[in-house]
Short mmCIF file of C-alpha atoms in Angstrom, two decimals:
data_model
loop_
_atom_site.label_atom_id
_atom_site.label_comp_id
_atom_site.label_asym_id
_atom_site.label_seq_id
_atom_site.Cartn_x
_atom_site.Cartn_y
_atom_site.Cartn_z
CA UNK A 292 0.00 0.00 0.00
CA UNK A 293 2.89 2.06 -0.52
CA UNK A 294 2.33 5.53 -2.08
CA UNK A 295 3.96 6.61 -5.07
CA UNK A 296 6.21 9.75 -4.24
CA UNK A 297 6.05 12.47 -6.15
CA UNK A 298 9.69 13.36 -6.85
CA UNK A 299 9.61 17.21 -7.34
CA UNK A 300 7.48 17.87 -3.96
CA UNK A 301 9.86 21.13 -3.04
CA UNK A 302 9.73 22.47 -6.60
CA UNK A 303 5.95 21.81 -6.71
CA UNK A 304 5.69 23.94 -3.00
CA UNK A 305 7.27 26.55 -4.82
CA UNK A 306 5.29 27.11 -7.54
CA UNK A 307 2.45 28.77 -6.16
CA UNK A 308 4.31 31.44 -5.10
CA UNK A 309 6.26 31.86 -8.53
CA UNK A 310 3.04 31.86 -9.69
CA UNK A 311 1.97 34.86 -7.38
CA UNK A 312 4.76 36.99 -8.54
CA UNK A 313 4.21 36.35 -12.15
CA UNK A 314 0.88 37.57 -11.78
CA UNK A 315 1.75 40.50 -10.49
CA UNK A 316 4.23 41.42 -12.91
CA UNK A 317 1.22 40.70 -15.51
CA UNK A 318 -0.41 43.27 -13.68
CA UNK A 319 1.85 45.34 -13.67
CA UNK A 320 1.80 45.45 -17.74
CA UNK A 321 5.03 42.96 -17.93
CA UNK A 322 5.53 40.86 -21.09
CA UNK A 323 8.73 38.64 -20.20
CA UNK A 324 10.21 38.00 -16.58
CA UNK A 325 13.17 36.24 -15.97
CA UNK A 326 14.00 33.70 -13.23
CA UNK A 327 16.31 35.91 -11.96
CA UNK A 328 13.92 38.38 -11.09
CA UNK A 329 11.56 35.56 -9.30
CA UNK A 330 14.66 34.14 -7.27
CA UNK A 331 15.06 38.30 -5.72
CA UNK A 332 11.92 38.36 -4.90
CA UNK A 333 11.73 35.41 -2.89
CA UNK A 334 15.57 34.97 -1.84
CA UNK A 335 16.38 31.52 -3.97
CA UNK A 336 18.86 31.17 -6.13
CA UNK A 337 18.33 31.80 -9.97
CA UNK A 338 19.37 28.06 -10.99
CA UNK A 339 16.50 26.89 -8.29
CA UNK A 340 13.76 28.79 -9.70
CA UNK A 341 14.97 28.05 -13.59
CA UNK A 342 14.72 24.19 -12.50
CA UNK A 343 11.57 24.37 -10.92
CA UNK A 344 9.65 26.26 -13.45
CA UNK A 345 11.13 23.32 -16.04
CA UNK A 346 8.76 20.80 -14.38
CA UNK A 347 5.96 22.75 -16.24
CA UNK A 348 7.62 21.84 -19.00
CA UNK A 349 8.37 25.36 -20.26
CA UNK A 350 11.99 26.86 -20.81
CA UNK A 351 12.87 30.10 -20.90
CA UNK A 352 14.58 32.10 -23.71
CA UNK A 353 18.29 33.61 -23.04
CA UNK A 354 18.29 37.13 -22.22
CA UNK A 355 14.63 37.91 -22.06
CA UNK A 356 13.36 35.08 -19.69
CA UNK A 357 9.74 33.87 -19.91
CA UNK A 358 6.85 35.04 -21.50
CA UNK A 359 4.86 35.91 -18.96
CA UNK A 360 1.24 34.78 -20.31
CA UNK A 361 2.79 31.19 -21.27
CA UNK A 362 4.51 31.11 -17.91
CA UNK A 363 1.34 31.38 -15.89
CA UNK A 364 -1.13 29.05 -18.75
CA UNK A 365 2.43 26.35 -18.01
CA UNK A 366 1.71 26.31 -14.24
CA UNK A 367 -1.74 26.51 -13.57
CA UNK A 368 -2.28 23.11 -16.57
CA UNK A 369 0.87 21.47 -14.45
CA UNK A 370 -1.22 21.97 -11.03
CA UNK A 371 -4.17 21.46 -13.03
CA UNK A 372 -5.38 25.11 -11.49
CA UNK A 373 -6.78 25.54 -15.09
CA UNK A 374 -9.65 23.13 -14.78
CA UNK A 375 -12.90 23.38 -11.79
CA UNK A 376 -12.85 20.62 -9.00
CA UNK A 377 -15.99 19.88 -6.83
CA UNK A 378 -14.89 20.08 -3.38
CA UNK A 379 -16.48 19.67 0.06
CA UNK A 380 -15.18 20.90 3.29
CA UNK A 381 -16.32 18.14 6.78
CA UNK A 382 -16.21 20.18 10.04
CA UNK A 383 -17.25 23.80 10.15
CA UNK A 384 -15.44 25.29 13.09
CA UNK A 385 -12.49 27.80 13.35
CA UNK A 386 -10.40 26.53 11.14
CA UNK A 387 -13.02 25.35 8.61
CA UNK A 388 -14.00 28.99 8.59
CA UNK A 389 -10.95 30.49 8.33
CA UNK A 390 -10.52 27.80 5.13
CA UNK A 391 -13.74 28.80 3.34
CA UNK A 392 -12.84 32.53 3.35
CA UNK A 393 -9.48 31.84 1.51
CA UNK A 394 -9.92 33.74 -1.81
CA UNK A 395 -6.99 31.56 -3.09
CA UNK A 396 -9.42 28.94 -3.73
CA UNK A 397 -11.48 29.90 -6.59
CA UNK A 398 -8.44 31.37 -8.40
CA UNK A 399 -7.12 27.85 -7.89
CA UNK A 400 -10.15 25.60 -9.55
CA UNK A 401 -11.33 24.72 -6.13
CA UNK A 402 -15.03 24.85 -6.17
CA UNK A 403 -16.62 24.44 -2.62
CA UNK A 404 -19.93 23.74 -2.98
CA UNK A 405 -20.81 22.75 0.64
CA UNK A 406 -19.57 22.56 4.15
CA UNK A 407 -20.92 19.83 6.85
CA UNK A 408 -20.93 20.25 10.61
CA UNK A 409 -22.69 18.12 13.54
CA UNK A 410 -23.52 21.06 15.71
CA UNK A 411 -27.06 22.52 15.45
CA UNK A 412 -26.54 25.88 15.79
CA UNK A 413 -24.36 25.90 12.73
CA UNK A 414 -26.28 24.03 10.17
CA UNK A 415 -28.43 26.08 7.81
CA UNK A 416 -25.64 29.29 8.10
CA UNK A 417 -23.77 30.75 4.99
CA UNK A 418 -19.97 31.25 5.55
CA UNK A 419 -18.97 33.37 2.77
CA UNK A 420 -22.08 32.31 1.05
CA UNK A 421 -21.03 28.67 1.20
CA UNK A 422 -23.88 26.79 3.20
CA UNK A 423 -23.54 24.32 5.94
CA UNK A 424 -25.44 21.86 6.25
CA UNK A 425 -25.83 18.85 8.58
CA UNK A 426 -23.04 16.38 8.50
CA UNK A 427 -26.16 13.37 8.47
CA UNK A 428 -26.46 14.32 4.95
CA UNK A 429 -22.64 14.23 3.68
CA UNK A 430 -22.88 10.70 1.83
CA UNK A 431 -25.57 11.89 0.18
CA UNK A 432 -24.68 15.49 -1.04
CA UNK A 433 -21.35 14.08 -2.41
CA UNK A 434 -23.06 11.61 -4.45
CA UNK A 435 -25.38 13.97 -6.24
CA UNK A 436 -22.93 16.22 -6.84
CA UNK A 437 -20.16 13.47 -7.51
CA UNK A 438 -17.35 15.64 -5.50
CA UNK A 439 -14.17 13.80 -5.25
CA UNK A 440 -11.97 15.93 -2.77
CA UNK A 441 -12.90 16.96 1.04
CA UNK A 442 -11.22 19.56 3.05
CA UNK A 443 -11.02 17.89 6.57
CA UNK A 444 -11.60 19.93 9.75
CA UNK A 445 -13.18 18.05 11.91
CA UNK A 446 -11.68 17.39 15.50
CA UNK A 447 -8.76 14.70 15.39
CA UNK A 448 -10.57 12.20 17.50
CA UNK A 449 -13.55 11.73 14.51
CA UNK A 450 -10.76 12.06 11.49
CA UNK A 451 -10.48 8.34 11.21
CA UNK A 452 -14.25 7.72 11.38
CA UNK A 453 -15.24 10.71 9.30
CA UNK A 454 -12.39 9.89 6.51
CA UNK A 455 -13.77 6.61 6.20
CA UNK A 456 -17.29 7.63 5.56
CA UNK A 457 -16.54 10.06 3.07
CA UNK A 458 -14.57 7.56 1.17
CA UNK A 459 -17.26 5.08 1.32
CA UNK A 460 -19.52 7.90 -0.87
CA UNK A 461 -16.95 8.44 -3.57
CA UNK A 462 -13.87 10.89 -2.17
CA UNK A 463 -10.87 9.94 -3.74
CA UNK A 464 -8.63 12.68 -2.48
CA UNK A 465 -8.15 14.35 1.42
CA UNK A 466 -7.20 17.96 2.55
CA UNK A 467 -6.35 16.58 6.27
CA UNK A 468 -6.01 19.48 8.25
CA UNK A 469 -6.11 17.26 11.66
CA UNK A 470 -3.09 15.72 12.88
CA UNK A 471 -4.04 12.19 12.62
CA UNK A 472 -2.10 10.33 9.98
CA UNK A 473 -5.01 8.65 8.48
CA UNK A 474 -4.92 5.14 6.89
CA UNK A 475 -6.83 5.43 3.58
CA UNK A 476 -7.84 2.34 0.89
CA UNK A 477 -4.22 2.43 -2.06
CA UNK A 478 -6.86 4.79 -4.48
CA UNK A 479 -6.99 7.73 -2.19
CA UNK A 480 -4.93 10.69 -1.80
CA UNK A 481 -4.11 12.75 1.38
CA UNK A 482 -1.99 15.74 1.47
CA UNK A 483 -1.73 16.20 5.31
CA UNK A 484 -1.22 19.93 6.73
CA UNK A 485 0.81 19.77 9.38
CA UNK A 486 1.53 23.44 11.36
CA UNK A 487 3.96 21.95 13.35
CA UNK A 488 6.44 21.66 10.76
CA UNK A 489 6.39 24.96 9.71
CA UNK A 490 6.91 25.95 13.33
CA UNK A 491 9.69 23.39 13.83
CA UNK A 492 11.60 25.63 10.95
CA UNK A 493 10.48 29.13 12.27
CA UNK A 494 12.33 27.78 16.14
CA UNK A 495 15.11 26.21 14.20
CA UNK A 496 15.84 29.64 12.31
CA UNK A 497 15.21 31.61 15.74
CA UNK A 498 18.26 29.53 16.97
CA UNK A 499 20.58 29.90 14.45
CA UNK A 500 20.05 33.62 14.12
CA UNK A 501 20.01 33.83 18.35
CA UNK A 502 23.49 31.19 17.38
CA UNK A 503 24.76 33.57 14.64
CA UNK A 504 24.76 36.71 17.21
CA UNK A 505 26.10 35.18 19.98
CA UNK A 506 29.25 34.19 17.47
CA UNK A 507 29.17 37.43 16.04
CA UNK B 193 19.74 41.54 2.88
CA UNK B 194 19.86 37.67 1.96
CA UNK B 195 18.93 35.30 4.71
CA UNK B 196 21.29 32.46 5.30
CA UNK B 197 19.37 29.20 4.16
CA UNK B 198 18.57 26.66 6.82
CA UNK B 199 20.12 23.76 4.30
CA UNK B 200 18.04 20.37 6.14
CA UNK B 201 14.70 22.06 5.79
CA UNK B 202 12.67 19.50 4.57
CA UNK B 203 14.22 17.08 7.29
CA UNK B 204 12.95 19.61 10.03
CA UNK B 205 9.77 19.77 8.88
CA UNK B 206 9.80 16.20 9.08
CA UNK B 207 10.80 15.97 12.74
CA UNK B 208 7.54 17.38 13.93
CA UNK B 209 5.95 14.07 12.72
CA UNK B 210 8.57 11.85 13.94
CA UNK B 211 8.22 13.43 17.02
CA UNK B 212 4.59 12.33 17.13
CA UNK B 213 5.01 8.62 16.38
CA UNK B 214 7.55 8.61 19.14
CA UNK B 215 5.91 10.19 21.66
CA UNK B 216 2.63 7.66 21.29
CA UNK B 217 5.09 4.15 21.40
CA UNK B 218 6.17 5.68 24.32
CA UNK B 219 2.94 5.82 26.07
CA UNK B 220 2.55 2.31 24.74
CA UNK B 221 5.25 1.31 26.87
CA UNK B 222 8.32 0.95 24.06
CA UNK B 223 12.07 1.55 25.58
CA UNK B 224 13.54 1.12 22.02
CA UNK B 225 12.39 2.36 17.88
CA UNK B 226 13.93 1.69 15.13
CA UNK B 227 14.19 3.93 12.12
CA UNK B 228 12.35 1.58 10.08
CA UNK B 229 9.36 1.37 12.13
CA UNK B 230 8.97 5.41 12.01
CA UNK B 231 9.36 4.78 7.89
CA UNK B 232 6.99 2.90 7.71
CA UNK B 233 4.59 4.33 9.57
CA UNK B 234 4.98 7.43 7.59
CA UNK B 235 5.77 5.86 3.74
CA UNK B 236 8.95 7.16 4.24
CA UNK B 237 12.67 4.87 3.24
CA UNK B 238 14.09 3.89 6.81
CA UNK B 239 17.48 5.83 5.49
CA UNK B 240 15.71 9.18 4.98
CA UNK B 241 14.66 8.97 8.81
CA UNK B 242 18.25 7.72 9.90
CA UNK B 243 19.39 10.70 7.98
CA UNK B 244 16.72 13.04 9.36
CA UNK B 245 17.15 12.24 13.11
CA UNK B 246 20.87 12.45 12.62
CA UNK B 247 20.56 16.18 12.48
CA UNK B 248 19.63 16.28 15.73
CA UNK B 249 22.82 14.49 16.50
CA UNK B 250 21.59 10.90 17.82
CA UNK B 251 22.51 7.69 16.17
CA UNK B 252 20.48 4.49 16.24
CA UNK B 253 21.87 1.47 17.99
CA UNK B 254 22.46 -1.52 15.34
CA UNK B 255 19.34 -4.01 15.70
CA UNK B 256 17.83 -1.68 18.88
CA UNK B 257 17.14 1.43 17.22
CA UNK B 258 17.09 4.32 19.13
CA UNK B 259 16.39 5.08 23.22
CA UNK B 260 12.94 6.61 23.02
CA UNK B 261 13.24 8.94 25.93
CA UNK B 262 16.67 10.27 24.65
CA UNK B 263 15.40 10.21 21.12
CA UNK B 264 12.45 12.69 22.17
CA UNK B 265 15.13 14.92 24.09
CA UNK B 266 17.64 14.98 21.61
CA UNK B 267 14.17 16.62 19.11
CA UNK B 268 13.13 18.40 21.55
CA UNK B 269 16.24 19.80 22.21
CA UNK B 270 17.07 20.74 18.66
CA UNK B 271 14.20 22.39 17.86
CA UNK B 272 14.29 24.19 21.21
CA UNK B 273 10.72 22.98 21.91
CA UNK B 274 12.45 22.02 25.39
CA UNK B 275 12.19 26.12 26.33
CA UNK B 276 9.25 28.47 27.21
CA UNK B 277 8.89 31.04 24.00
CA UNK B 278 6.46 33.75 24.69
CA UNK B 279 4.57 34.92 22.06
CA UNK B 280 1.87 37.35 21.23
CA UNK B 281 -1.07 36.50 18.53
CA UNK B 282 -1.96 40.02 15.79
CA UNK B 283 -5.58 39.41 14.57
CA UNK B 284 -8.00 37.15 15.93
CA UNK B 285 -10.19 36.38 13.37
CA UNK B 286 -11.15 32.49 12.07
CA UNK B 287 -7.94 31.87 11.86
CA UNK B 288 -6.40 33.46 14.78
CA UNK B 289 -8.82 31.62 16.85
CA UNK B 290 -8.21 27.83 14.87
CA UNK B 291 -4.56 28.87 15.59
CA UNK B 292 -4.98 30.04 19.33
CA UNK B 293 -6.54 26.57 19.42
CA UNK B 294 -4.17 24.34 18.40
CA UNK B 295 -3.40 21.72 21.22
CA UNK B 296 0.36 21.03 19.58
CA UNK B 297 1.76 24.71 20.76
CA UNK B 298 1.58 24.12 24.80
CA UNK B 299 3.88 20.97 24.36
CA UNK B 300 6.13 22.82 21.98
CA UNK B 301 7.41 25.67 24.49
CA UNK B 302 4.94 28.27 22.62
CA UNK B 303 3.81 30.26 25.75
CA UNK B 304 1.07 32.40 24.09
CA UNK B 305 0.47 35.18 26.53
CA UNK B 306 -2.41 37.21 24.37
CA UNK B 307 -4.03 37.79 21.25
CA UNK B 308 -5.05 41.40 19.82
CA UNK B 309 -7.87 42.77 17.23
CA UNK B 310 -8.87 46.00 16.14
CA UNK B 311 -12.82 44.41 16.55
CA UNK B 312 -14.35 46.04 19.56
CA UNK B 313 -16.41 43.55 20.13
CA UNK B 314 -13.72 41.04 20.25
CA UNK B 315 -11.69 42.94 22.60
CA UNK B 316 -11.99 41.77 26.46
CA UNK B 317 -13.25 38.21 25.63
CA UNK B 318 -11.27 35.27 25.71
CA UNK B 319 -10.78 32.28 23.30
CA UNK B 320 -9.14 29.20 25.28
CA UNK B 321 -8.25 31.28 28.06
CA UNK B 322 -6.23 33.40 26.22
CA UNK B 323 -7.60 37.08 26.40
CA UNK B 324 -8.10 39.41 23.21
CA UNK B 325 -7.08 43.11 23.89
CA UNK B 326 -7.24 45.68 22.03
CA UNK B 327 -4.87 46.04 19.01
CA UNK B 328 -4.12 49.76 20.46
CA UNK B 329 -2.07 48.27 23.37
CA UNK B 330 0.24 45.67 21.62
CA UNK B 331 3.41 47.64 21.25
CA UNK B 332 2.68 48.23 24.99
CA UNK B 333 2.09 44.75 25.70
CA UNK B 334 5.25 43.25 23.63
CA UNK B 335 7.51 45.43 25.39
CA UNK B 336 6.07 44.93 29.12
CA UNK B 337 6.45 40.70 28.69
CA UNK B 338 9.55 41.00 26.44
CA UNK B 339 7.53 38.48 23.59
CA UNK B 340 10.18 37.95 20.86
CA UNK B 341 7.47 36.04 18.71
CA UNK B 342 4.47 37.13 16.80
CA UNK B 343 1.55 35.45 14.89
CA UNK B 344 0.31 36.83 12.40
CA UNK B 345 -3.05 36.63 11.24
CA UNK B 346 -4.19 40.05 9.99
CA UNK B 347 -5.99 40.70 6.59
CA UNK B 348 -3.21 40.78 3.80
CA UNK B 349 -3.67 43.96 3.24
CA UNK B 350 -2.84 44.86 6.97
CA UNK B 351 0.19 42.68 6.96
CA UNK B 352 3.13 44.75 6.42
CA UNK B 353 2.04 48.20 8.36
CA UNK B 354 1.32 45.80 11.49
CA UNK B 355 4.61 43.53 10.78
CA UNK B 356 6.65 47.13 10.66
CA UNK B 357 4.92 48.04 14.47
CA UNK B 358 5.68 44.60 15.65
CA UNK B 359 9.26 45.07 15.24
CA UNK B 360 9.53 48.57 16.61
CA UNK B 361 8.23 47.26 19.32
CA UNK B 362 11.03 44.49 19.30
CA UNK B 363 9.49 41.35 17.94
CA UNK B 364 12.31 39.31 15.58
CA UNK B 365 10.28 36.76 14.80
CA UNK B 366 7.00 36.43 12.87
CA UNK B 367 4.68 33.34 12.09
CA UNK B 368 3.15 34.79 8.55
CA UNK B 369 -0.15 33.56 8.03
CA UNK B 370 -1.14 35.79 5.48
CA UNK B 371 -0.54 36.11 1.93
CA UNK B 372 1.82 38.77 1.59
CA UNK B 373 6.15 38.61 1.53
CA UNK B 374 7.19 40.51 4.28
CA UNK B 375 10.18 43.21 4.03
CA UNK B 376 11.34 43.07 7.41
CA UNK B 377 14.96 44.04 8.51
CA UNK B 378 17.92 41.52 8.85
CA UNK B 379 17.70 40.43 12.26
CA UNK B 380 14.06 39.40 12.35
CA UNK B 381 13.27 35.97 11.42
CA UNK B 382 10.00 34.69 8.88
CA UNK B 383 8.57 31.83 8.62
CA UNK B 384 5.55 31.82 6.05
CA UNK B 385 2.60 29.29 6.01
CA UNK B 386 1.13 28.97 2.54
CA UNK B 387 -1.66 27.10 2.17
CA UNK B 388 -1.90 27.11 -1.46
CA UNK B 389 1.96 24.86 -1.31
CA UNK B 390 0.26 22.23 -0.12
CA UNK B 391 -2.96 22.41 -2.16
CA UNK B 392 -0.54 22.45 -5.14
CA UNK B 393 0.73 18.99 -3.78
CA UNK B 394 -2.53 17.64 -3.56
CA UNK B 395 -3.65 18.72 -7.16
CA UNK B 396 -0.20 17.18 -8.50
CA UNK B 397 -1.14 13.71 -6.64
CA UNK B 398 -4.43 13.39 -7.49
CA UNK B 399 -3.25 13.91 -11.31
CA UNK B 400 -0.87 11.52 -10.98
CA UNK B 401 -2.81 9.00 -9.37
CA UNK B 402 -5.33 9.74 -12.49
CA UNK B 403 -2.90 9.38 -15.45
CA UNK B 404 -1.60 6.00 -13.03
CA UNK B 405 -5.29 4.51 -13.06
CA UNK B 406 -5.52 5.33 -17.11
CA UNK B 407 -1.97 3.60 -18.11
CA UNK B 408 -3.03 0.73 -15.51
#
């Protein structure tokens, strides 16, 4: 039941926020931009960002870089940003709120088009005009609607329990935002969030600035 | 103005995780883990972990694996999760709250000692016993407790105007949990979360476990 890896995970991280810049260069009334210009902007070196962007498949020409409008078409097909994906969103609380106001979503393909939650109080309310509705009903809603992804919010102790439900009615691919690493049938696929990590590098660079000082 | 690169990154992030399995064999009563046990339990090749935990300077026993208790201290340790961090939390919105929250920042040495909005009606109440005051008081507040560490979960467009007060009032480190790059001066350290990395991950799998079901 091992998982194929995907081989270019860092490069892939990075391309959303290439992908940021180059928009905003677009914006901005830019044609070209080179990969130099990208690796400034976010402190990587040119080489990095040329090698990344090459998973997309597209190259860029000496001395005037990428076209810009090719550039952004090359990421979003690679991501598959370009095309709309049904998605529902299990567990309605803090963090599932703070999800469903992203604005990156809809700019990305992802098309929420409900969120589930077992308290009463919450069912029948629009976040950010997506409804919730009752979680009793989530088989059934993503069978109509034949939704293959779920954003999961839920509390860690029903992850297991809810992940396997929503498999049962035809999700093939998890947003876990709990931390339980969940143990899903060889034809689904979980991208786990995991804050801790990206906590674990903030203390580790705290230290070796705090390190860098104190050697100074 | 370049920021020297912390060169094991992705093993960090890793540790978090590592950390976790650890800590729950444990409480099942283990003495000993092997490297191969944590691989598998996160699809992971038992050298990557070797090589992972190595950065925090401990070395399996042949056949044994590795001491649990000093295995958890020698993590700990490196990521200075073994030390009381006080830190201050700038915007306490859906996602301030999820964050304010999160179980996993107690055990990690994150000593969040209050949260701030410009909302007057959020000011004065209290989310997980942490109180919300108002966002008039925080340059106040961060020098009075000597907080070195900020999370940051203002609107975008707030980001860098509340980042540049932070530091005046002698933050050097900032959790970024909003959208926007952050020109801060040398000494202060960023770490940026970005959702849309790991949605980008997702999207990549699920087309590759597509493309894998249609060559099948």
């Amino acid at each position: 039941m091992a998982k194929k890896k995907i081989p270019a995970a860092p490069s892939i991280r990075r391309l959303p926020s290439y992908l940021h810049i180059i928009q905003q260069v677009l914006k901005d009334g830019g044609d070209y931009i080179s990969g130099t210009v990208i690796a400034n902007e976010l402190n990587l070196e040119p080489i990095q960002v040329r090698k990344d962007l090459a998973i997309t498949g597209i190259i860029g020409k000496p001395k005037r870089g990428y076209p810009i409008k090719e550039l952004i078409k090359a990421i979003e097909h690679f991501l598959g940003w370009d095309s709309s994906r049904k998605a529902v969103l299990v567990g309605a609380g803090n963090l599932g709120a703070a999800l469903i106001g992203y604005d990156g979503f809809r700019d990305h393909g992802l098309n929420l088009i409900a969120a589930f939650d077992k308290n009463p109080e919450k069912i029948g309310k629009k976040i950010q005009g997506i409804e919730i509705f009752s979680f009793d009903i989530v088989s059934e809603k993503i069978k109509k609607t034949s939704a293959k992804l779920a954003i999961l919010t839920v509390p860690s102790a029903d992850a297991q329990e809810t992940a396997d439900l929503l498999i049962k009615a035809g999700i093939n691919a998890i947003w876990n935002f709990t931390n339980v690493k969940l143990k899903v049938p060889e034809h689904v696929t979980v991208q786990k969030e995991d804050l801790s990590s990206g906590y674990a590098m903030l203390c580790v660079m705290i230290q070796a600035d705090a390190l860098d000082k104190k050697n100074a």
